[in-house]
CSV table of C-alpha atoms and ligand atoms in Angstrom, one decimal:
chain,number,residue,atom,x,y,z
A,95,MET,CA,-7.5,43.5,-33.8
A,96,SER,CA,-5.5,45.0,-36.7
A,97,LEU,CA,-6.5,44.3,-40.3
A,98,LYS,CA,-2.9,43.4,-40.7
A,99,ASP,CA,-3.7,40.0,-39.2
A,100,LYS,CA,-6.2,39.4,-42.0
A,101,LEU,CA,-3.9,40.0,-44.9
A,102,ILE,CA,-2.8,37.1,-47.0
A,103,PRO,CA,0.8,37.4,-48.1
A,104,GLU,CA,0.2,35.7,-51.5
A,105,LYS,CA,-2.6,38.1,-52.3
A,106,LEU,CA,-0.7,41.3,-51.7
A,107,PRO,CA,0.0,43.7,-54.6
A,108,ARG,CA,3.6,43.8,-55.7
A,109,HIS,CA,3.4,47.5,-56.4
A,110,VAL,CA,1.2,50.1,-54.6
A,111,ALA,CA,1.0,53.7,-55.9
A,112,VAL,CA,-0.3,56.6,-53.8
A,113,ILE,CA,-1.7,60.0,-54.6
A,114,MET,CA,-1.1,61.7,-51.3
A,115,ASP,CA,-3.8,64.4,-51.2
A,116,GLY,CA,-5.4,66.7,-48.6
A,117,ASN,CA,-2.4,68.3,-46.9
A,118,GLY,CA,-3.7,71.8,-47.5
A,119,ARG,CA,-7.2,71.1,-46.3
A,120,TRP,CA,-5.9,69.3,-43.2
A,121,ALA,CA,-3.9,72.4,-42.3
A,122,LYS,CA,-6.7,74.8,-43.1
A,123,LYS,CA,-9.1,72.8,-40.8
A,124,LYS,CA,-6.6,73.3,-38.0
A,125,GLY,CA,-6.3,77.0,-38.8
A,126,ASN,CA,-2.8,76.7,-40.1
A,127,GLN,CA,-0.8,77.4,-43.3
A,128,ARG,CA,-0.7,74.8,-46.1
A,129,ILE,CA,3.0,74.0,-45.4
A,130,PHE,CA,2.0,72.8,-41.9
A,131,GLY,CA,-0.1,70.1,-43.7
A,132,HIS,CA,2.8,69.1,-45.9
A,133,ARG,CA,5.1,68.8,-42.8
A,134,ASN,CA,2.6,66.5,-41.2
A,135,GLY,CA,2.3,64.6,-44.4
A,136,VAL,CA,5.9,63.5,-43.9
A,137,LYS,CA,4.7,61.5,-40.9
A,138,ALA,CA,2.2,59.7,-43.1
A,139,VAL,CA,4.9,59.0,-45.7
A,140,ARG,CA,7.1,57.4,-43.0
A,141,GLU,CA,4.2,55.2,-41.7
A,142,THR,CA,3.2,54.1,-45.2
A,143,VAL,CA,6.8,53.3,-46.2
A,144,GLU,CA,7.3,51.3,-43.0
A,145,ALA,CA,4.0,49.4,-43.5
A,146,ALA,CA,4.9,48.6,-47.1
A,147,ALA,CA,8.3,47.3,-46.1
A,148,GLU,CA,6.8,45.2,-43.3
A,149,MET,CA,4.3,43.7,-45.7
A,150,LYS,CA,7.2,42.9,-48.1
A,151,ILE,CA,5.7,44.9,-50.9
A,152,ASP,CA,8.2,45.3,-53.7
A,153,TYR,CA,7.4,48.8,-55.0
A,154,LEU,CA,5.7,51.8,-53.4
A,155,THR,CA,5.4,54.9,-55.6
A,156,LEU,CA,4.5,58.2,-54.0
A,157,TYR,CA,3.2,61.1,-56.1
A,158,ALA,CA,5.2,63.7,-54.2
A,159,PHE,CA,5.2,66.6,-56.7
A,160,SER,CA,3.4,66.8,-60.1
A,161,THR,CA,4.3,68.7,-63.2
A,162,GLU,CA,1.2,70.9,-62.4
A,163,ASN,CA,2.4,71.6,-58.9
A,164,TRP,CA,5.0,74.0,-60.3
A,165,ASN,CA,2.1,76.4,-60.9
A,166,ARG,CA,1.5,76.7,-57.1
A,167,PRO,CA,2.5,79.9,-55.3
A,168,LYS,CA,6.3,80.2,-55.3
A,169,ILE,CA,6.4,80.2,-51.5
A,170,GLU,CA,4.6,76.8,-51.4
A,171,VAL,CA,6.8,75.3,-54.1
A,172,ASN,CA,10.0,76.4,-52.3
A,173,ALA,CA,8.7,75.1,-49.0
A,174,LEU,CA,7.9,71.7,-50.6
A,175,MET,CA,11.4,71.6,-52.1
A,176,SER,CA,13.0,72.3,-48.8
A,177,LEU,CA,10.8,69.7,-47.1
A,178,LEU,CA,11.9,67.1,-49.7
A,179,VAL,CA,15.6,67.9,-49.1
A,180,SER,CA,15.3,67.7,-45.3
A,181,SER,CA,13.1,64.5,-45.4
A,182,ILE,CA,15.5,62.7,-47.7
A,183,HIS,CA,18.4,63.8,-45.6
A,184,ASN,CA,16.8,62.7,-42.3
A,185,GLU,CA,15.5,59.4,-43.6
A,186,ILE,CA,18.5,58.0,-45.4
A,187,SER,CA,19.8,56.0,-42.4
A,188,THR,CA,16.3,54.5,-41.8
A,189,LEU,CA,16.0,53.6,-45.4
A,190,ASN,CA,19.3,51.8,-45.2
A,191,LYS,CA,18.5,50.1,-41.9
A,192,ASN,CA,15.3,48.7,-43.5
A,193,ASN,CA,16.9,47.7,-46.7
A,194,ILE,CA,14.9,50.2,-48.8
A,195,ARG,CA,16.1,51.4,-52.2
A,196,LEU,CA,15.2,54.9,-53.2
A,197,LEU,CA,14.3,55.7,-56.8
A,198,ALA,CA,12.9,58.8,-58.5
A,199,VAL,CA,10.9,59.3,-61.7
A,200,GLY,CA,9.8,62.5,-63.4
A,201,ASP,CA,11.3,65.5,-65.2
A,202,LEU,CA,14.1,65.6,-62.6
A,203,GLU,CA,16.1,68.2,-64.5
A,204,LYS,CA,13.5,70.7,-63.5
A,205,LEU,CA,14.2,70.2,-59.8
A,206,PRO,CA,16.4,72.8,-58.1
A,207,SER,CA,20.0,71.6,-58.0
A,208,LYS,CA,20.0,71.2,-54.2
A,209,VAL,CA,17.1,68.8,-54.4
A,210,ARG,CA,18.7,66.9,-57.3
A,211,LYS,CA,22.0,66.6,-55.4
A,212,GLU,CA,20.3,65.3,-52.2
A,213,LEU,CA,18.2,62.9,-54.3
A,214,ASN,CA,21.0,61.5,-56.3
A,215,TRP,CA,23.1,61.0,-53.2
A,216,ALA,CA,20.3,59.1,-51.5
A,217,ILE,CA,19.6,57.0,-54.6
A,218,GLU,CA,23.3,56.1,-54.7
A,219,GLN,CA,23.5,55.4,-51.0
A,220,THR,CA,20.6,53.0,-51.1
A,221,SER,CA,21.3,51.4,-54.5
A,222,VAL,CA,22.4,48.1,-53.1
A,223,ASN,CA,19.4,47.6,-50.9
A,224,ASN,CA,17.1,44.8,-52.2
A,225,GLY,CA,14.0,45.2,-50.0
A,226,LEU,CA,11.2,47.7,-50.8
A,227,SER,CA,11.8,50.1,-53.7
A,228,LEU,CA,10.5,53.5,-52.7
A,229,VAL,CA,9.8,55.4,-55.9
A,230,LEU,CA,9.3,59.2,-55.6
A,231,ALA,CA,7.4,60.7,-58.5
A,232,LEU,CA,8.8,64.2,-58.7
A,233,SER,CA,8.0,66.8,-61.3
A,234,TYR,CA,6.1,64.0,-62.8
A,235,SER,CA,2.9,63.6,-64.8
A,236,GLY,CA,1.6,60.8,-67.0
A,237,ARG,CA,1.2,63.0,-70.1
A,238,TRP,CA,4.7,64.4,-69.7
A,239,GLU,CA,6.1,60.8,-69.5
A,240,ILE,CA,4.2,59.7,-72.6
A,241,ILE,CA,5.3,62.7,-74.7
A,242,ASN,CA,8.8,62.3,-73.4
A,243,ALA,CA,8.7,58.6,-74.6
A,244,VAL,CA,7.3,59.6,-78.0
A,245,ASN,CA,10.0,62.2,-78.5
A,246,GLN,CA,12.8,59.7,-77.6
A,247,ILE,CA,11.3,57.1,-80.0
A,248,LEU,CA,11.2,59.6,-82.8
A,249,ASN,CA,14.8,60.5,-82.2
A,250,ASP,CA,15.8,56.8,-82.2
A,251,VAL,CA,13.8,56.3,-85.4
A,252,LYS,CA,15.5,59.3,-87.0
A,253,ASN,CA,19.0,58.0,-86.0
A,254,GLY,CA,18.2,54.5,-87.3
A,255,LYS,CA,18.3,52.9,-83.9
A,256,ILE,CA,14.8,51.4,-84.3
A,257,ASP,CA,12.4,50.8,-87.1
A,258,ILE,CA,8.9,52.4,-87.1
A,259,GLY,CA,7.4,48.9,-87.6
A,260,GLU,CA,9.1,47.7,-84.4
A,261,ILE,CA,7.1,49.9,-82.0
A,262,ASP,CA,4.8,47.7,-80.1
A,263,TYR,CA,3.5,47.7,-76.5
A,264,SER,CA,6.8,46.5,-75.0
A,265,VAL,CA,9.0,48.8,-77.0
A,266,PHE,CA,6.9,51.8,-76.1
A,267,ASN,CA,7.0,50.7,-72.4
A,268,SER,CA,10.8,50.5,-72.5
A,269,TYR,CA,10.9,54.3,-73.3
A,270,LEU,CA,8.9,55.3,-70.2
A,271,VAL,CA,10.7,56.5,-67.1
A,272,THR,CA,9.0,53.7,-65.2
A,273,ALA,CA,10.3,51.1,-67.7
A,274,LYS,CA,12.0,48.9,-65.1
A,275,ILE,CA,9.1,49.1,-62.6
A,276,PRO,CA,6.1,46.8,-62.8
A,277,ASP,CA,2.7,48.4,-63.3
A,278,PRO,CA,0.9,49.1,-59.9
A,279,GLU,CA,-1.8,46.6,-59.0
A,280,LEU,CA,-3.2,49.0,-56.5
A,281,LEU,CA,-3.6,52.8,-56.5
A,282,ILE,CA,-4.6,54.7,-53.4
A,283,ARG,CA,-5.9,58.2,-53.3
A,284,THR,CA,-6.6,60.1,-50.1
A,285,SER,CA,-8.8,63.1,-49.3
A,286,GLY,CA,-12.1,62.0,-51.0
A,287,GLU,CA,-11.2,63.2,-54.5
A,288,TYR,CA,-12.0,60.7,-57.2
A,289,ARG,CA,-9.5,61.5,-60.0
A,290,ILE,CA,-6.2,60.3,-61.3
A,291,SER,CA,-4.7,63.8,-61.7
A,292,ASN,CA,-2.2,62.9,-64.5
A,293,PHE,CA,-0.5,60.1,-62.5
A,294,LEU,CA,0.8,56.9,-64.2
A,295,LEU,CA,-1.7,57.1,-67.0
A,296,TRP,CA,-0.2,54.4,-69.1
A,297,GLN,CA,0.6,52.1,-66.2
A,298,ILE,CA,-2.9,52.0,-64.5
A,299,ALA,CA,-4.7,50.3,-67.3
A,300,TYR,CA,-5.6,47.3,-65.0
A,301,THR,CA,-4.9,48.8,-61.6
A,302,GLU,CA,-7.4,48.5,-58.8
A,303,LEU,CA,-8.4,52.0,-57.6
A,304,TYR,CA,-8.9,52.7,-53.9
A,305,PHE,CA,-10.3,56.0,-52.6
A,306,THR,CA,-10.5,57.1,-49.0
A,307,GLU,CA,-11.9,60.2,-47.3
A,308,VAL,CA,-8.9,60.3,-44.9
A,309,LEU,CA,-6.7,63.4,-45.5
A,310,TRP,CA,-3.1,62.5,-46.2
A,311,PRO,CA,-1.6,63.7,-42.9
A,312,ASP,CA,-4.0,61.4,-41.0
A,313,PHE,CA,-3.1,58.4,-43.1
A,314,ARG,CA,-1.6,55.7,-40.9
A,315,LYS,CA,-0.5,52.1,-41.2
A,316,GLU,CA,-4.1,50.8,-40.4
A,317,GLU,CA,-5.4,52.9,-43.4
A,318,PHE,CA,-2.8,51.2,-45.6
A,319,TYR,CA,-3.8,47.7,-44.4
A,320,LYS,CA,-7.5,48.7,-45.1
A,321,ALA,CA,-6.6,49.4,-48.7
A,322,LEU,CA,-4.6,46.1,-49.0
A,323,TYR,CA,-7.5,44.2,-47.4
A,324,ASP,CA,-10.0,45.8,-49.9
A,325,PHE,CA,-7.6,44.9,-52.7
A,326,GLN,CA,-7.5,41.2,-51.6
A,327,ASN,CA,-11.2,40.9,-51.9
A,328,ARG,CA,-11.4,42.2,-55.5
A,329,GLU,CA,-11.8,39.9,-58.5
A,330,ARG,CA,-9.3,41.0,-61.1
A,331,ARG,CA,-10.5,39.7,-64.4
A,332,PHE,CA,-8.3,41.5,-67.0
A,333,GLY,CA,-11.1,41.4,-69.6
A,334,LYS,CA,-12.0,37.7,-68.9
A,335,ILE,CA,-15.1,36.3,-67.2
A,336,SER,CA,-15.1,35.0,-63.6
A,337,GLU,CA,-15.2,31.3,-64.7
A,338,GLN,CA,-12.0,31.7,-66.8
A,339,LEU,CA,-9.9,32.8,-63.8
B,1613,FPP,C1,-1.1,67.1,-51.9
B,1613,FPP,O1,-1.9,67.8,-50.9
B,1613,FPP,C2,0.3,66.9,-51.5
B,1613,FPP,C3,1.3,67.4,-52.2
B,1613,FPP,C4,1.2,68.1,-53.4
B,1613,FPP,C5,2.7,67.2,-51.7
B,1613,FPP,C6,3.0,65.9,-51.0
B,1613,FPP,C7,4.2,66.1,-50.2
B,1613,FPP,C8,4.5,65.5,-49.0
B,1613,FPP,C9,3.5,64.6,-48.3
B,1613,FPP,C10,5.7,65.9,-48.2
B,1613,FPP,C11,7.0,65.4,-48.7
B,1613,FPP,C12,7.1,64.1,-49.4
B,1613,FPP,C13,8.0,63.2,-49.2
B,1613,FPP,C14,8.0,62.0,-50.2
B,1613,FPP,C15,9.1,63.2,-48.2
B,1613,FPP,P1,-2.5,69.2,-51.4
B,1613,FPP,O2,-1.5,70.3,-51.1
B,1613,FPP,O3,-2.9,69.1,-52.8
B,1613,FPP,O4,-3.8,69.3,-50.4
B,1613,FPP,P2,-5.2,70.0,-50.7
B,1613,FPP,O5,-5.8,69.2,-51.9
B,1613,FPP,O6,-5.9,69.8,-49.5
B,1613,FPP,O7,-4.9,71.4,-51.1
């Protein structure tokens, strides 16, 4: 029996974020180059997107390339960029068939123009879809996003667009690149690492964290259901006590 049958639709998260980790180790274990792991990671991306769409989850955010990933050897960065272009290109018809809208967050200006072009094209081609929103975090980090928001606020204060006294939680939130996306209720990290690695730092204040030993290329639908099932059995108190819920 699949855990899918035990999932209760009303208790599913609206937004799931994923730190896809372990591609390199997966490849090494098989005596292969790191890029072999990334290529096989695409299969896991496909399965996860499909599972999220089937479960009628509204947002799925994938940490596909961090600000810090630019520091990897050039050959790996280039291979990851090519893989992104080909994956986006190959998946566009599947995204449309499944009513999935593609979005991207991050310092997108830093991406090579070929990636930006493919990405913008896919975002435009899927913009009318109203099923799952698949958010790719690219050249993204939580600290970058926060500093970026601060700089934009300072600029708007300087230009008289907003008053210093006006800056509260919701004004600050509106300057984030994820402003239009609800905070994730569930964050999954694969590969047995227990850290956040600069992902969605502001947004995960009350997010449930789920860690699994499974390396990303081995992540399949059933692993995703396992995370959702675990989430359903958590008590989310948001600072209150059980009896108040
Ligand atoms: C982390 O594993 C993975 C990445 C930095 C890249 C993730 C990219 C993909 C899964 C492929 C393309 C994505 C899309 C959205 C089509 P790692 O290299 O850090 O593994 P390690 O910790 O074992 O070294």
